Every structure is written in structure tokens, then in C-alpha cells.
Coordinates of C-alpha atoms and ligand atoms in Angstrom, one line a residue:
X212 CA -5.3 -3.2 -58.8
X213 CA -3.9 0.3 -58.9
X214 CA -4.1 2.1 -55.6
X215 CA -2.9 5.4 -54.3
X216 CA -1.6 5.4 -50.8
X217 CA -1.3 8.9 -49.2
X218 CA 1.1 9.1 -46.4
X219 CA 3.0 6.3 -48.0
X220 CA 6.3 7.3 -46.3
X221 CA 4.6 7.3 -42.9
X222 CA 4.2 4.6 -40.3
X223 CA 1.0 2.8 -41.3
X224 CA 1.1 4.1 -44.9
X225 CA 4.5 2.6 -45.7
X226 CA 3.5 -0.8 -44.1
X227 CA 0.3 -0.8 -46.1
X228 CA 2.1 0.1 -49.4
X229 CA 4.6 -2.6 -48.9
X230 CA 1.9 -5.2 -48.3
X231 CA -0.1 -4.1 -51.3
X232 CA 3.0 -4.3 -53.5
X233 CA 3.9 -7.7 -52.0
X234 CA 0.3 -8.8 -52.9
X235 CA 0.8 -7.8 -56.6
X236 CA -1.0 -4.5 -56.6
X237 CA 0.3 -1.4 -58.2
X238 CA 0.9 1.3 -55.7
X239 CA 1.4 5.0 -56.2
X240 CA 2.6 6.6 -53.0
X241 CA 2.0 10.2 -52.1
X242 CA 3.6 12.0 -49.2
X243 CA 4.8 15.5 -48.5
X244 CA 7.5 14.5 -46.0
X245 CA 6.6 17.0 -43.4
X246 CA 9.2 17.6 -40.6
X247 CA 6.9 16.4 -37.8
X248 CA 9.6 13.9 -37.3
X249 CA 12.9 13.4 -39.1
X250 CA 12.1 13.2 -42.9
X251 CA 15.1 10.9 -43.5
X252 CA 13.2 8.3 -41.4
X253 CA 10.3 8.7 -43.9
X254 CA 12.7 8.4 -46.8
X255 CA 13.8 5.2 -45.3
X256 CA 10.2 4.0 -44.9
X257 CA 9.5 4.8 -48.5
X258 CA 12.6 3.1 -49.9
X259 CA 11.6 0.9 -52.9
X260 CA 8.3 2.6 -53.3
X261 CA 7.1 5.0 -56.0
X262 CA 6.3 8.0 -53.8
X263 CA 5.3 11.4 -55.2
X264 CA 6.1 14.5 -53.0
X265 CA 2.9 16.2 -52.9
X266 CA 1.1 18.6 -50.5
X267 CA -2.5 17.4 -50.5
X268 CA -3.7 20.6 -49.0
X269 CA -2.7 22.4 -52.2
X270 CA -2.6 19.9 -54.9
X271 CA -5.4 17.6 -56.0
X272 CA -4.9 13.9 -56.7
X273 CA -4.9 12.7 -60.3
X274 CA -7.1 9.6 -60.0
X275 CA -7.2 8.6 -63.6
X276 CA -6.9 4.8 -63.8
X277 CA -6.9 4.5 -60.0
X278 CA -9.0 1.8 -58.4
X279 CA -9.0 3.1 -54.9
X280 CA -7.4 5.6 -52.6
X281 CA -6.0 4.7 -49.2
X282 CA -5.8 8.1 -47.5
X283 CA -3.5 7.8 -44.6
X284 CA -1.7 11.1 -44.9
X285 CA -2.3 13.2 -41.8
X286 CA -0.9 15.3 -39.0
X287 CA -0.9 12.6 -36.3
X288 CA -0.4 12.9 -32.6
X289 CA -3.1 13.6 -30.0
X290 CA -1.1 16.1 -28.0
X291 CA -2.1 18.9 -30.3
X292 CA -3.1 22.0 -28.4
X293 CA -1.5 25.3 -29.0
X294 CA 0.2 26.9 -32.0
X295 CA 0.2 23.6 -34.0
X296 CA -3.5 23.6 -34.5
X297 CA -3.4 25.3 -37.9
X298 CA -1.1 22.5 -39.1
X299 CA -3.7 19.9 -38.0
X300 CA -6.4 21.8 -39.8
X301 CA -4.3 22.0 -42.9
X302 CA -2.9 18.5 -43.0
X303 CA -6.1 16.8 -41.9
X304 CA -9.2 18.8 -42.8
X305 CA -7.9 20.7 -45.9
X306 CA -5.9 17.8 -47.3
X307 CA -8.7 15.4 -46.8
X308 CA -11.1 17.8 -48.3
X309 CA -9.1 17.8 -51.6
X310 CA -8.8 14.0 -51.5
X311 CA -12.5 13.6 -51.1
X312 CA -13.3 16.1 -53.8
X313 CA -11.1 14.3 -56.2
X314 CA -12.4 10.8 -55.3
X315 CA -16.0 12.0 -55.5
X316 CA -15.4 13.5 -58.9
X317 CA -13.6 10.4 -60.1
X318 CA -16.0 7.9 -58.5
X319 CA -13.1 6.2 -56.7
X320 CA -13.4 4.5 -53.3
X321 CA -11.6 6.1 -50.5
X322 CA -10.6 4.2 -47.3
X323 CA -9.2 6.7 -44.9
X324 CA -7.6 6.8 -41.5
X325 CA -9.7 8.1 -38.7
X326 CA -8.8 7.6 -35.0
X327 CA -9.9 6.2 -31.7
X328 CA -9.3 9.8 -30.5
X329 CA -12.8 10.8 -31.8
X330 CA -14.3 9.0 -28.8
X331 CA -12.4 11.1 -26.3
X332 CA -13.2 9.7 -22.8
X333 CA -15.6 7.2 -24.3
X334 CA -19.1 6.8 -22.9
X335 CA -18.7 3.0 -22.6
X336 CA -16.1 0.3 -22.9
X337 CA -15.5 -1.6 -25.1
X338 CA -16.4 1.3 -27.3
X339 CA -18.6 0.6 -30.4
X340 CA -18.9 2.8 -33.4
X341 CA -22.3 3.9 -32.1
X342 CA -20.8 5.6 -29.1
X343 CA -21.2 9.4 -29.3
X344 CA -17.9 10.9 -30.4
X345 CA -16.7 13.5 -28.0
X346 CA -13.0 14.2 -28.8
X347 CA -10.9 16.0 -26.2
X348 CA -8.0 16.8 -28.4
X349 CA -7.8 19.2 -31.4
X350 CA -6.3 16.2 -33.3
X351 CA -9.4 14.1 -32.5
X352 CA -11.6 17.0 -33.6
X353 CA -10.0 17.3 -37.0
X354 CA -10.3 13.5 -37.4
X355 CA -14.0 13.6 -36.6
X356 CA -14.3 16.5 -39.0
X357 CA -12.8 14.3 -41.7
X358 CA -15.4 11.7 -41.0
X359 CA -18.2 14.2 -41.2
X360 CA -16.7 15.7 -44.4
X361 CA -16.7 12.2 -46.0
X362 CA -20.3 11.7 -45.0
X363 CA -21.3 15.0 -46.5
X364 CA -19.6 14.1 -49.7
X365 CA -21.3 10.7 -49.7
X366 CA -24.7 12.4 -49.2
X367 CA -24.0 15.2 -51.6
X368 CA -21.9 13.6 -54.3
X369 CA -22.3 9.9 -53.9
X370 CA -18.7 9.5 -52.6
X371 CA -17.8 5.9 -51.7
X372 CA -15.8 6.3 -48.5
X373 CA -14.9 4.0 -45.7
X374 CA -13.6 5.4 -42.4
X375 CA -11.3 3.3 -40.1
X376 CA -10.9 4.3 -36.5
X377 CA -7.4 3.0 -35.7
X378 CA -6.6 2.3 -32.0
X379 CA -3.0 3.2 -31.1
X380 CA -1.2 1.2 -33.8
X381 CA 2.3 0.0 -33.1
X382 CA 5.0 -2.0 -34.9
X383 CA 7.9 -1.5 -37.3
X384 CA 8.5 2.1 -38.3
X385 CA 6.3 3.5 -35.5
X386 CA 6.6 7.3 -35.3
X387 CA 9.4 8.4 -32.9
X388 CA 7.0 10.5 -30.8
X389 CA 4.9 7.4 -29.9
X390 CA 5.0 5.5 -26.7
X391 CA 6.6 2.2 -27.8
X392 CA 9.3 4.0 -29.8
X393 CA 10.3 6.2 -27.0
X394 CA 10.3 3.3 -24.5
X395 CA 12.5 1.2 -26.8
X396 CA 14.8 4.1 -27.5
X397 CA 15.3 4.7 -23.8
X398 CA 15.8 1.0 -23.2
X399 CA 18.4 0.9 -25.9
X400 CA 20.5 3.9 -25.1
X401 CA 19.9 3.7 -21.3
X402 CA 18.1 7.1 -21.3
X403 CA 15.2 8.0 -19.1
X404 CA 11.6 7.7 -20.3
X405 CA 9.1 10.5 -19.4
X406 CA 5.7 9.1 -18.7
X407 CA 2.8 11.4 -18.9
X408 CA 0.7 11.2 -15.7
X409 CA 0.6 8.1 -13.6
X410 CA 1.1 5.5 -16.4
X411 CA -2.3 4.0 -15.4
X412 CA -3.8 5.1 -18.7
X413 CA -4.5 2.1 -21.0
X414 CA -4.8 1.5 -24.7
X415 CA -6.2 -1.2 -27.1
X416 CA -2.8 -1.5 -28.8
X417 CA -3.1 -2.6 -32.4
X418 CA -0.3 -4.4 -34.3
X419 CA 0.4 -2.7 -37.6
X420 CA 0.1 -5.9 -39.6
X421 CA -3.4 -6.4 -38.2
X422 CA -4.2 -2.7 -39.0
X423 CA -2.9 -3.2 -42.6
X424 CA -5.1 -6.3 -43.1
X425 CA -8.2 -4.5 -41.8
X426 CA -7.4 -1.6 -44.2
X427 CA -7.1 -3.8 -47.3
X428 CA -10.2 -5.8 -46.3
X429 CA -12.1 -2.5 -46.0
X430 CA -11.0 -1.4 -49.5
X431 CA -12.0 -4.8 -50.9
X432 CA -15.2 -5.7 -49.1
X433 CA -16.7 -3.0 -47.0
X434 CA -20.0 -1.5 -48.0
X435 CA -19.9 2.2 -49.0
X436 CA -20.1 4.6 -46.1
X437 CA -18.9 2.0 -43.6
X438 CA -17.2 3.1 -40.4
X439 CA -15.2 0.6 -38.4
X440 CA -13.1 0.4 -35.3
X441 CA -9.7 -1.2 -35.9
X442 CA -8.5 -2.1 -32.5
X443 CA -6.2 -4.6 -31.0
X444 CA -7.4 -7.3 -28.6
X445 CA -5.0 -6.6 -25.8
X446 CA -5.5 -3.6 -23.6
X447 CA -2.6 -2.6 -21.4
X448 CA -1.7 0.3 -19.2
X449 CA 1.5 2.1 -20.0
X450 CA 3.1 0.7 -16.8
X451 CA 2.0 -2.8 -17.9
X452 CA 3.4 -2.2 -21.3
X453 CA 6.7 -1.0 -19.9
X454 CA 6.9 -4.0 -17.7
X455 CA 6.4 -6.2 -20.7
X456 CA 9.1 -4.5 -22.7
X457 CA 11.5 -4.7 -19.7
X458 CA 10.7 -8.4 -19.5
X459 CA 11.3 -8.9 -23.2
X460 CA 14.5 -6.9 -23.3
X461 CA 15.9 -8.0 -19.9
X462 CA 16.6 -4.3 -19.2
X463 CA 15.3 -1.9 -16.7
X464 CA 13.8 1.4 -17.8
X465 CA 14.5 4.6 -16.0
X466 CA 11.2 6.4 -15.7
X467 CA 10.3 9.9 -14.7
X468 CA 6.7 11.0 -14.2
X469 CA 5.6 14.3 -15.7
X470 CA 2.2 15.9 -15.8
X471 CA -0.6 14.2 -17.7
X472 CA -0.7 15.4 -21.3
X473 CA -3.7 17.5 -22.3
X474 CA -5.9 15.7 -24.9
X475 CA -4.6 12.3 -23.7
X476 CA -7.5 9.9 -22.9
X477 CA -7.6 7.7 -19.9
X478 CA -8.5 4.6 -21.7
X479 CA -9.3 3.1 -25.1
X480 CA -10.8 -0.3 -25.7
X481 CA -12.2 -1.2 -29.1
X482 CA -15.4 -3.1 -29.8
X483 CA -14.6 -4.8 -33.1
X484 CA -17.9 -6.6 -33.5
X485 CA -19.0 -4.6 -36.5
X486 CA -15.8 -5.2 -38.6
X487 CA -15.7 -8.8 -37.5
X488 CA -19.3 -9.4 -38.7
X489 CA -18.9 -7.3 -41.9
X490 CA -15.4 -8.3 -43.1
X491 CA -14.4 -11.2 -40.9
X492 CA -11.5 -9.2 -39.5
X493 CA -10.3 -9.3 -36.0
X494 CA -6.9 -8.7 -34.4
X495 CA -4.7 -11.7 -34.5
X496 CA -1.5 -10.5 -32.8
X497 CA -1.3 -10.2 -29.1
X498 CA 0.8 -7.4 -27.5
X499 CA 3.6 -9.7 -26.3
X500 CA 3.8 -11.4 -29.8
X501 CA 3.5 -8.1 -31.5
X502 CA 6.4 -6.7 -29.6
X503 CA 8.7 -9.6 -29.6
X504 CA 9.4 -10.9 -33.1
X505 CA 9.0 -7.9 -35.2
X506 CA 11.2 -4.8 -35.6
X507 CA 9.6 -2.9 -32.7
X508 CA 12.0 -4.4 -30.1
X509 CA 15.5 -3.1 -30.9
X510 CA 18.0 -5.7 -32.0
X511 CA 20.4 -6.9 -29.4
X512 CA 17.7 -7.6 -26.8
X513 CA 17.6 -11.2 -25.7
X514 CA 14.0 -12.4 -25.1
X515 CA 15.4 -15.5 -23.5
X516 CA 17.4 -13.6 -21.0
X517 CA 16.9 -14.8 -17.5
X518 CA 14.3 -12.7 -15.7
X519 CA 15.2 -11.2 -12.4
X520 CA 12.9 -9.7 -9.9
X521 CA 12.7 -6.1 -10.9
X522 CA 12.6 -4.1 -7.7
X523 CA 13.1 -0.9 -9.8
X524 CA 9.7 -1.4 -11.2
X525 CA 8.0 -1.8 -7.8
X526 CA 9.9 1.2 -6.7
X527 CA 8.6 3.2 -9.6
X528 CA 5.0 2.1 -9.0
X529 CA 5.3 3.3 -5.4
X530 CA 7.0 6.5 -6.5
X531 CA 4.2 7.2 -8.9
X532 CA 1.7 7.0 -6.1
X533 CA 3.9 8.4 -3.3
X534 CA 0.9 10.3 -2.0
X535 CA -0.8 7.0 -1.2
X536 CA 2.2 6.0 0.9
X537 CA 2.2 9.4 2.5
X538 CA -1.5 9.3 3.2
X539 CA -1.1 5.8 4.7
X540 CA 1.6 7.0 7.0
X541 CA -0.3 10.1 8.1
X542 CA -3.6 8.2 8.6
X543 CA -1.8 5.4 10.4
X544 CA -0.1 8.0 12.8
X545 CA -3.5 9.7 13.4
X546 CA -5.2 6.4 14.1
X547 CA -2.3 5.4 16.4
X548 CA -2.5 8.7 18.3
X549 CA -6.3 8.4 18.7
X550 CA -5.9 4.8 20.0
X551 CA -3.3 6.0 22.4
X552 CA -5.7 8.7 23.7
X553 CA -8.9 6.7 23.8
X554 CA -9.1 4.2 26.6
X555 CA -5.5 4.5 27.5
X556 CA -6.0 6.7 30.6
X557 CA -5.3 4.5 33.5
X558 CA -4.0 4.6 37.1
X559 CA -1.6 2.2 38.8
X560 CA -1.0 1.9 42.5
X561 CA 1.7 -0.3 44.0
X562 CA 2.2 -1.4 47.6
X563 CA 5.3 -3.2 48.8
X564 CA 5.1 -6.0 51.3
X565 CA 7.9 -7.3 53.5
X566 CA 7.0 -10.9 53.8
X567 CA 9.0 -11.6 57.0
X568 CA 11.4 -14.5 57.8
X569 CA 10.2 -16.9 60.5
X570 CA 12.8 -18.6 62.8
X571 CA 12.6 -21.6 65.1
X572 CA 11.6 -20.9 68.7
X573 CA 15.3 -20.5 69.7
X574 CA 15.5 -17.8 67.1
X575 CA 18.6 -19.3 65.5
X576 CA 17.4 -21.3 62.5
X577 CA 15.4 -19.8 59.6
X578 CA 12.3 -21.6 58.6
X579 CA 10.5 -21.8 55.2
X580 CA 6.8 -21.8 55.0
X581 CA 4.0 -20.3 52.9
X582 CA 4.9 -16.9 54.2
X583 CA 8.3 -17.1 52.6
X584 CA 7.0 -18.0 49.1
X585 CA 6.1 -15.1 46.8
X586 CA 3.5 -17.3 45.1
X587 CA 1.5 -17.1 48.3
X588 CA 1.1 -13.4 47.7
X589 CA -0.2 -14.0 44.1
X590 CA -2.6 -16.7 45.3
X591 CA -4.0 -14.4 48.1
X592 CA -4.1 -11.3 45.9
X593 CA -6.1 -13.1 43.2
X594 CA -8.3 -15.0 45.5
X595 CA -12.0 -14.1 44.8
X596 CA -12.9 -14.0 48.5
X597 CA -10.1 -11.4 49.2
X598 CA -11.0 -9.4 46.1
X599 CA -14.7 -9.2 47.2
X600 CA -13.6 -8.2 50.7
X601 CA -11.3 -5.5 49.4
X602 CA -14.0 -4.3 47.0
X603 CA -16.5 -4.0 49.9
X604 CA -13.9 -2.1 52.0
X605 CA -13.3 0.3 49.1
X606 CA -17.0 0.5 48.2
X607 CA -16.3 -0.4 44.6
X608 CA -17.2 -3.3 42.3
X609 CA -14.7 -6.2 42.1
X610 CA -14.8 -5.8 38.3
X611 CA -13.3 -2.3 38.7
X612 CA -9.9 -3.8 39.5
X613 CA -10.0 -7.6 39.3
X614 CA -8.3 -7.6 35.9
X615 CA -5.7 -5.1 36.9
X616 CA -4.1 -7.0 39.8
X617 CA -0.5 -8.1 39.5
X618 CA 2.3 -9.2 41.9
X619 CA 6.0 -9.1 41.5
X620 CA 8.7 -10.6 43.7
X621 CA 11.4 -8.1 44.4
X622 CA 14.9 -9.1 45.3
X623 CA 15.2 -9.2 49.1
X624 CA 17.7 -9.8 51.8
X625 CA 17.7 -13.5 51.2
X626 CA 17.1 -13.5 47.5
X627 CA 20.3 -15.4 46.9
X628 CA 18.6 -18.5 48.3
X629 CA 16.0 -18.3 45.6
X630 CA 13.5 -16.7 47.9
X631 CA 12.5 -13.1 48.3
X632 CA 11.4 -11.1 51.3
X633 CA 9.7 -8.4 49.4
X634 CA 6.8 -8.5 46.9
X635 CA 5.0 -5.7 45.1
X636 CA 1.3 -5.7 44.7
X637 CA 0.0 -3.5 41.9
X638 CA -3.5 -2.6 40.9
X639 CA -4.4 -0.9 37.6
X640 CA -7.7 0.8 37.2
X641 CA -9.3 3.6 35.1
X642 CA -10.1 5.2 38.5
X643 CA -7.4 6.7 40.7
X644 CA -9.2 6.0 44.0
X645 CA -9.9 2.4 43.1
X646 CA -6.3 1.6 42.2
X647 CA -5.0 3.0 45.5
X648 CA -7.6 1.6 47.8
X649 CA -7.5 -1.9 46.2
X650 CA -3.7 -2.1 46.2
X651 CA -3.6 -1.1 49.9
X652 CA -6.5 -3.4 50.8
X653 CA -4.8 -6.4 49.0
X654 CA -1.5 -5.6 50.7
X655 CA -3.1 -5.6 54.1
X656 CA -5.0 -8.8 53.4
X657 CA -1.7 -10.5 52.4
X658 CA 0.0 -9.4 55.5
X659 CA -2.9 -10.5 57.6
X660 CA -3.0 -13.9 55.9
X661 CA 0.7 -14.6 56.3
X662 CA 1.1 -13.2 59.8
X663 CA -0.2 -16.2 61.8
X664 CA 3.2 -17.8 62.7
X665 CA 4.8 -14.5 63.7
X666 CA 1.7 -13.3 65.6
X667 CA 1.5 -16.4 67.7
X668 CA 5.2 -16.2 68.5
X669 CA 4.8 -12.5 69.5
X670 CA 1.9 -13.4 71.8
X671 CA 3.9 -16.2 73.4
X672 CA 6.9 -14.1 74.0
X673 CA 4.8 -11.4 75.5
X674 CA 3.2 -14.0 77.8
X675 CA 6.6 -15.2 78.8
X676 CA 7.8 -11.7 79.5
X677 CA 4.7 -11.1 81.6
X678 CA 5.3 -14.3 83.6
X679 CA 9.0 -13.4 84.1
X680 CA 8.0 -9.9 85.3
X681 CA 5.6 -11.3 87.8
X682 CA 8.3 -13.7 89.0
X683 CA 10.8 -10.9 89.4
X684 CA 8.3 -8.9 91.4
X685 CA 7.5 -11.8 93.8
X686 CA 11.2 -12.5 94.4
X687 CA 11.9 -8.8 95.0
X688 CA 9.0 -8.7 97.5
X689 CA 10.3 -11.8 99.4
X690 CA 13.8 -10.3 99.5
X691 CA 12.4 -7.0 100.8
X692 CA 10.3 -8.7 103.6
X693 CA 13.5 -10.1 105.0
X694 CA 13.6 -12.8 107.8
X695 CA 15.1 -15.3 105.3
X696 CA 17.9 -17.5 106.2
X697 CA 21.2 -16.7 104.5
X698 CA 20.9 -19.8 102.2
X699 CA 17.3 -18.9 101.1
X700 CA 18.3 -15.4 100.5
X701 CA 21.1 -16.6 98.2
X702 CA 18.9 -19.0 96.4
X703 CA 16.3 -16.3 95.8
X704 CA 18.9 -13.9 94.5
X705 CA 20.2 -16.6 92.1
X706 CA 16.6 -17.2 90.9
X707 CA 16.1 -13.5 90.4
X708 CA 19.2 -13.3 88.2
X709 CA 18.2 -16.3 86.1
X710 CA 14.7 -14.8 85.6
X711 CA 16.0 -11.4 84.6
X712 CA 18.3 -13.2 82.2
X713 CA 15.3 -15.1 80.7
X714 CA 13.4 -11.9 80.5
X715 CA 16.1 -10.2 78.5
X716 CA 16.5 -13.0 76.0
X717 CA 12.7 -13.2 75.6
X718 CA 12.6 -9.5 74.9
X719 CA 15.3 -10.0 72.3
X720 CA 13.3 -12.8 70.7
X721 CA 10.2 -10.6 70.8
X722 CA 12.1 -7.9 69.0
X723 CA 13.2 -10.4 66.3
X724 CA 9.6 -11.7 65.9
X725 CA 8.1 -8.2 65.5
X726 CA 10.9 -6.7 63.4
X727 CA 12.1 -9.6 61.3
X728 CA 9.7 -12.5 61.4
X729 CA 6.4 -10.6 61.1
X730 CA 5.2 -9.6 57.6
X731 CA 4.3 -5.9 57.1
X732 CA 3.4 -3.4 54.5
X733 CA 6.6 -1.6 53.7
X734 CA 5.2 1.1 51.5
X735 CA 1.6 2.0 51.0
X736 CA 0.2 2.5 47.5
X737 CA -0.5 5.9 45.8
X738 CA -2.0 5.8 42.4
X739 CA -0.1 7.3 39.5
X740 CA -1.4 8.1 36.0
X741 CA 0.1 5.7 33.4
X742 CA -0.7 5.0 29.7
X743 CA -1.8 1.5 29.0
X744 CA 0.2 1.6 25.7
X745 CA 3.2 3.7 25.1
X746 CA 1.8 6.6 23.0
X747 CA 5.0 6.9 21.0
X748 CA 5.1 3.2 20.2
X749 CA 1.5 3.1 19.3
X750 CA 1.9 6.0 16.9
X751 CA 5.0 4.6 15.3
X752 CA 3.6 1.1 14.9
X753 CA 0.3 2.4 13.4
X754 CA 2.2 4.8 11.1
X755 CA 4.4 1.9 9.9
X756 CA 1.3 -0.2 9.3
X757 CA -0.3 2.7 7.4
X758 CA 2.9 3.1 5.3
X759 CA 3.0 -0.5 4.4
X760 CA -0.7 -0.5 3.4
X761 CA -0.1 2.7 1.4
X762 CA 2.7 1.0 -0.4
X763 CA 0.6 -2.0 -1.2
X764 CA -2.2 0.2 -2.4
X765 CA 0.3 2.1 -4.6
X766 CA 1.5 -1.2 -6.1
X767 CA -2.1 -2.4 -6.8
X768 CA -3.6 0.9 -7.7
X769 CA -3.2 0.7 -11.5
X770 CA -4.5 -2.8 -11.8
X771 CA -7.5 -2.1 -9.5
X772 CA -8.3 1.2 -11.2
X773 CA -8.1 -0.3 -14.6
X774 CA -10.2 -3.3 -13.5
X775 CA -12.8 -1.0 -12.0
X776 CA -12.9 1.2 -15.0
X777 CA -13.1 -1.8 -17.3
X778 CA -16.0 -3.2 -15.2
X779 CA -17.8 0.1 -15.3
X780 CA -17.5 0.2 -19.0
X781 CA -18.4 -3.3 -19.8
Ligands
LIG1918 C1 -1.9 7.2 -30.9 C2 -1.4 8.0 -32.1 O1 -0.3 8.8 -31.7 C3 -2.4 8.9 -32.7 O2 -1.9 9.4 -33.9 C4 -3.6 8.0 -32.9 O3 -4.6 8.7 -33.6 C5 -4.1 7.5 -31.6 O4 -3.1 6.6 -31.1 C6 -5.4 6.8 -31.7 O5 -5.4 5.6 -31.4 O6 -6.4 7.4 -31.9 P1 -1.8 7.6 -28.4 O7 -2.8 6.6 -28.0 O8 -1.7 8.8 -27.6 O9 -2.1 8.1 -29.8 O10 -0.5 6.8 -28.6 P2 1.0 7.1 -28.1 O11 1.5 8.4 -28.6 O12 1.8 5.9 -28.4 O13 0.8 7.2 -26.5 C7 0.3 6.2 -25.8 C8 0.3 6.6 -24.3 O14 1.6 6.7 -23.9 C9 -0.4 7.9 -24.1 O15 -1.2 7.8 -22.9 C10 0.7 8.8 -23.8 O16 0.4 9.8 -22.9 C11 1.8 7.9 -23.3 N1 3.1 8.5 -23.6 C12 3.5 8.6 -24.8 C13 4.0 8.8 -22.5 O17 3.6 8.7 -21.4 N2 5.2 9.3 -22.8 C14 5.6 9.5 -24.1 O18 6.8 10.0 -24.2 C15 4.8 9.1 -25.1

């Protein structure tokens, strides 16, 4: 067959022309070698092909002896707002107009390149050809205009035209302004890649060999007026695609995020049911395969290179969604602060008890008993009977302080023996009065319960002193009455001295019993306001938790957002 391929020096056109030639067809290439990107790259693409330099917006095609026209010449690139729009009108609408005029006049079939851009933010995913086109870029509008123009020529002049909506085609000779080329160039020369927006936007990437097969099948077998999606099977976000190329290359890409590009759609996903049923075409090359063996991945990359954990990538994901991390930090801190406020107001009162040190009756040898064991204090302070009694004294409910009782042994004057003479009893309660009253009540109860030995001793000594005093009084009376023999008088005086001696030592023992041996409340309790949790710690811990959750959300964001948007569309 003899075909004309317009845009034969371009990305898809040159691949198509090569395949047609390789299949034995005669190809006449047409291209006007615009300077949208380096024309020498186009010269290179067109090497070995018969390519005429021709501006289709001004010159009509000569279709004499031609079996079909593949019209791929176009001003490509969806980021097309601003001063460049007239170029899009000229190179797409005006040029296509001339091609269609010529084809209609010659009765020659035209298969032409339209674009997934006509869908804009598509109304559903996967997007079928029946979806309402609503392009959001000037480029997409000119492509939709070309479709409409072809339809008008079909209706008006019987034009046999087939439109192919290509979905982000990639592969050898890809235009240097396109995503994969820029990523590969940056990976090769170590430069930085500018990603538009978050990188979460996704595409149905289509391998150029698959796109060429669909285009030739459309020329050969599609019914007149057909319109097909030509879309790849693998959808990937830009971040996923970067990760894949990093994995294949074994290199790490430096990425900077710039603002989202106007006209750039969030997602494309092709429904290829129609072309599959009509032409038996479907994409065969997955993204990983499409990128690995063909020329798209620059030479010198080693796909077998050992893969390392790429922390840079994780860091980039987090940096792209830094506001999630910041939001996590702030929300965590606010929650922590609220927690530290709510329910944290509490009062603590502490009484200190001197437990006392019992001695033998002679007052020389220290004794150990329940009184000298700090565990006794814990047992008494936590005893339900004591708690109930103290609650009644304080006129509160036992539940108001039961959970807030604690005891702590303090180092005392004989602590080196493993014992302690002082114990603190603390009570925490949301109510100031309850804390003070209960701590003092418990302290008194402990003293009362542990004072038995000392109290008995004190009572005995007092009795002994009373007896001695009586005896001294009697002796003094007898001595004063007189009439005693000299011997009796001496005996009584001796007895008086011994009794006074006894009285003195008993007084000394009484002093020891009251001051040393008897337990006593050393310091009474006064409630102080405390925070149950340290406010600073609570805020810091909650903020850290928020930060970590924010970082996890940032790492997962793109996958979850893509999944949700896929589910919504499907
Ligand atoms: C591509 C072609 O460029 C259009 O000519 C074609 O019509 C269109 O596919 C289509 O399928 O209709 P696009 O999907 O934007 O358009 O493909 P790329 O230029 O490769 O861009 C892919 C994604 O990478 C876009 O979201 C773009 O914003 C992003 N990108 C591209 C960057 O983040 N940084 C860049 O430097 C280049």
C-alpha cells in the first residue's frame, strides 16, 4: 500500500512510518519540522524515510495514488494556554482542515491522531468513547475540534475518517517535553526533575509499539467514522512511574515540586472495549516492560543492579505532602493540650508519720515489731475499714479518694538497718478538701493502730512514777513526825533516796517512750494542686504521635487517593 504519514519526523509518526516500511508498505512522509523541540532530533527520527517538508496549514496534500493518510502532524502538548494558542489553532485545526479537504476530495481514508485530552477531567473511569468530552486545555479543545471537523466532512462530503484518542504514549523518540523523557534525562545527567503538583496524577501510559499497531489496524479494518481509545493497560501515578524508573536504573532522582500545570488532568484511564471488539486490539506491553528493554531507558542503566531501600523516595513523598505532617503535628499538640486540661485537675495531700522505735522495758535494746515495718502503714492505709471510717469522718464517699491513696517509706534515723522511721501517706483527689481530710485521717488512723506498745509503756511508767511519788510523800511524812530511832531514821532516808532515784529513771524512760517510742504525725497534710500528667510531656508525646501519623498519611496519600478515585470511577 502507499500511505502518507504526516508528522513523520515526530514521535509517534516516525515509529509508525518505520513499522509501515518494515511491513513492505510505501510511505511518503510529511513534516514541517517546527521548532517546538530541537528539529535536529526530528531529522534523526526521519533518517531513512522519504519526508517532504511541508506546512499543512498552507499546502494541500497531493493524494494521487495514495491508499490512505495517517495524519499525525500536530502541535502536541497539553500545557497550551497563553500566547501559543494560535500555533495550536494553526497546526491542529487549520492543518487538519486541509488534510480532510484533500482526503474527502480524493476519497482517501484518513486515520488521525486525537487525544485523551478531549475528556478533560473525565466523567467516569475507565473512560469510554461515549463519555462527554469536556477538555480543560486549549490543546484538547483543538483536538476535539479536529474530531468534529472530520465528522462534519464525513456527513457533508462522505469522508472516510477514523479518529484515535491516544493516551500518553511513551517509548523511543518520545518528545523531550514529556514526562518520561525528562525523568530519564534527569536520571542520566544527575539533574533535578520538576514535577507539576503532587505527582499523584496518573496516566494510562501507552507503549508506542502498541499505539502503532492500533493505528495500522484502524487503517486496515476500522469501519468509516470509527472513534477509538488507544490506551495502555497500566495506570500509574507520576510518583509510581518515577519509582519504577529509579528501580530500573538503580539511580535516585532529584525531584522538586512546582505548581500543578494548567490544563493537566488528574487522571486518565482508557476503556478499550470498543477497539478490542472491533479490531481485536489491546495493549500488550506493560509499563515495566515498555520502559526496560526499549530505547526509553537510557543506555548505561543496569536493570539488574542491586536494589537498595530508597529513603530519598520516602523523603520526597513526605516533602510533597509536608502539610499533612504539619497538620498531624499541630492536631496532635492540640489534642495533647486538651487531654492535659481535661480531667487533669487534681489535688494531692501528704502527711508524714514518725513510726516510733520501741525499746525493751529497760530502755536499752531496740525492738522490731509491726510498728517498725513501713508495710504496716500501707496495709492500714489501704484497709477498707479504715477507709470507710476516714470517709465518714470527712463526710465524703470512700470512692472519692480510695484510688488515690499511696504510701512511701522515707529514709529515717535507722534507715541504714533496712528500716525506716518515717512514712509519707498521700491522697490524691479531684477535690481539695477530700485530699487533705483523708490524708490526715489516714495518718491519724495509722498512728492510732501502731501506738499500742508505746501507749502501754507510757501508762506503766506514769503509774510507776505515781507510786514512787506516793512513797516519797509517805517517807517524808514519817521523817517529819519524828520519834524514830536513829537506825529507823537512817533506813527511811536510804529508802527515800532509792525511791527518788527510781522516780528519776522512770521519768527518763517515760520521756523516751513519749518522744522516741510512740508513733506520731510529724506533719499534717495540706492539699496542693497537681497535674495528673505533665502537660508538657502530654503535648510533646501527642504531637510526636500526630507527626508520625501525618508522615504515614503522606506516604500513603497518593496510593489511597488514586485507589479512591479509581473506585469512584469504576
Ligand atoms: C501527553 C502528550 O504530551 C499529549 O500530547 C497527549 O495528547 C496526551 O498525552 C494525551 O494522552 O492526550 P500528558 O499526559 O500530559 O500529555 O503527558 P506528559 O507530557 O508525559 O505528562 C505526564 C504527566 O507528567 C503530566 O501530569 C505532567 O504534569 C507531568 N509532568 C510532565 C511533570 O510533572 N513534569 C514534567 O516536566 C513533565
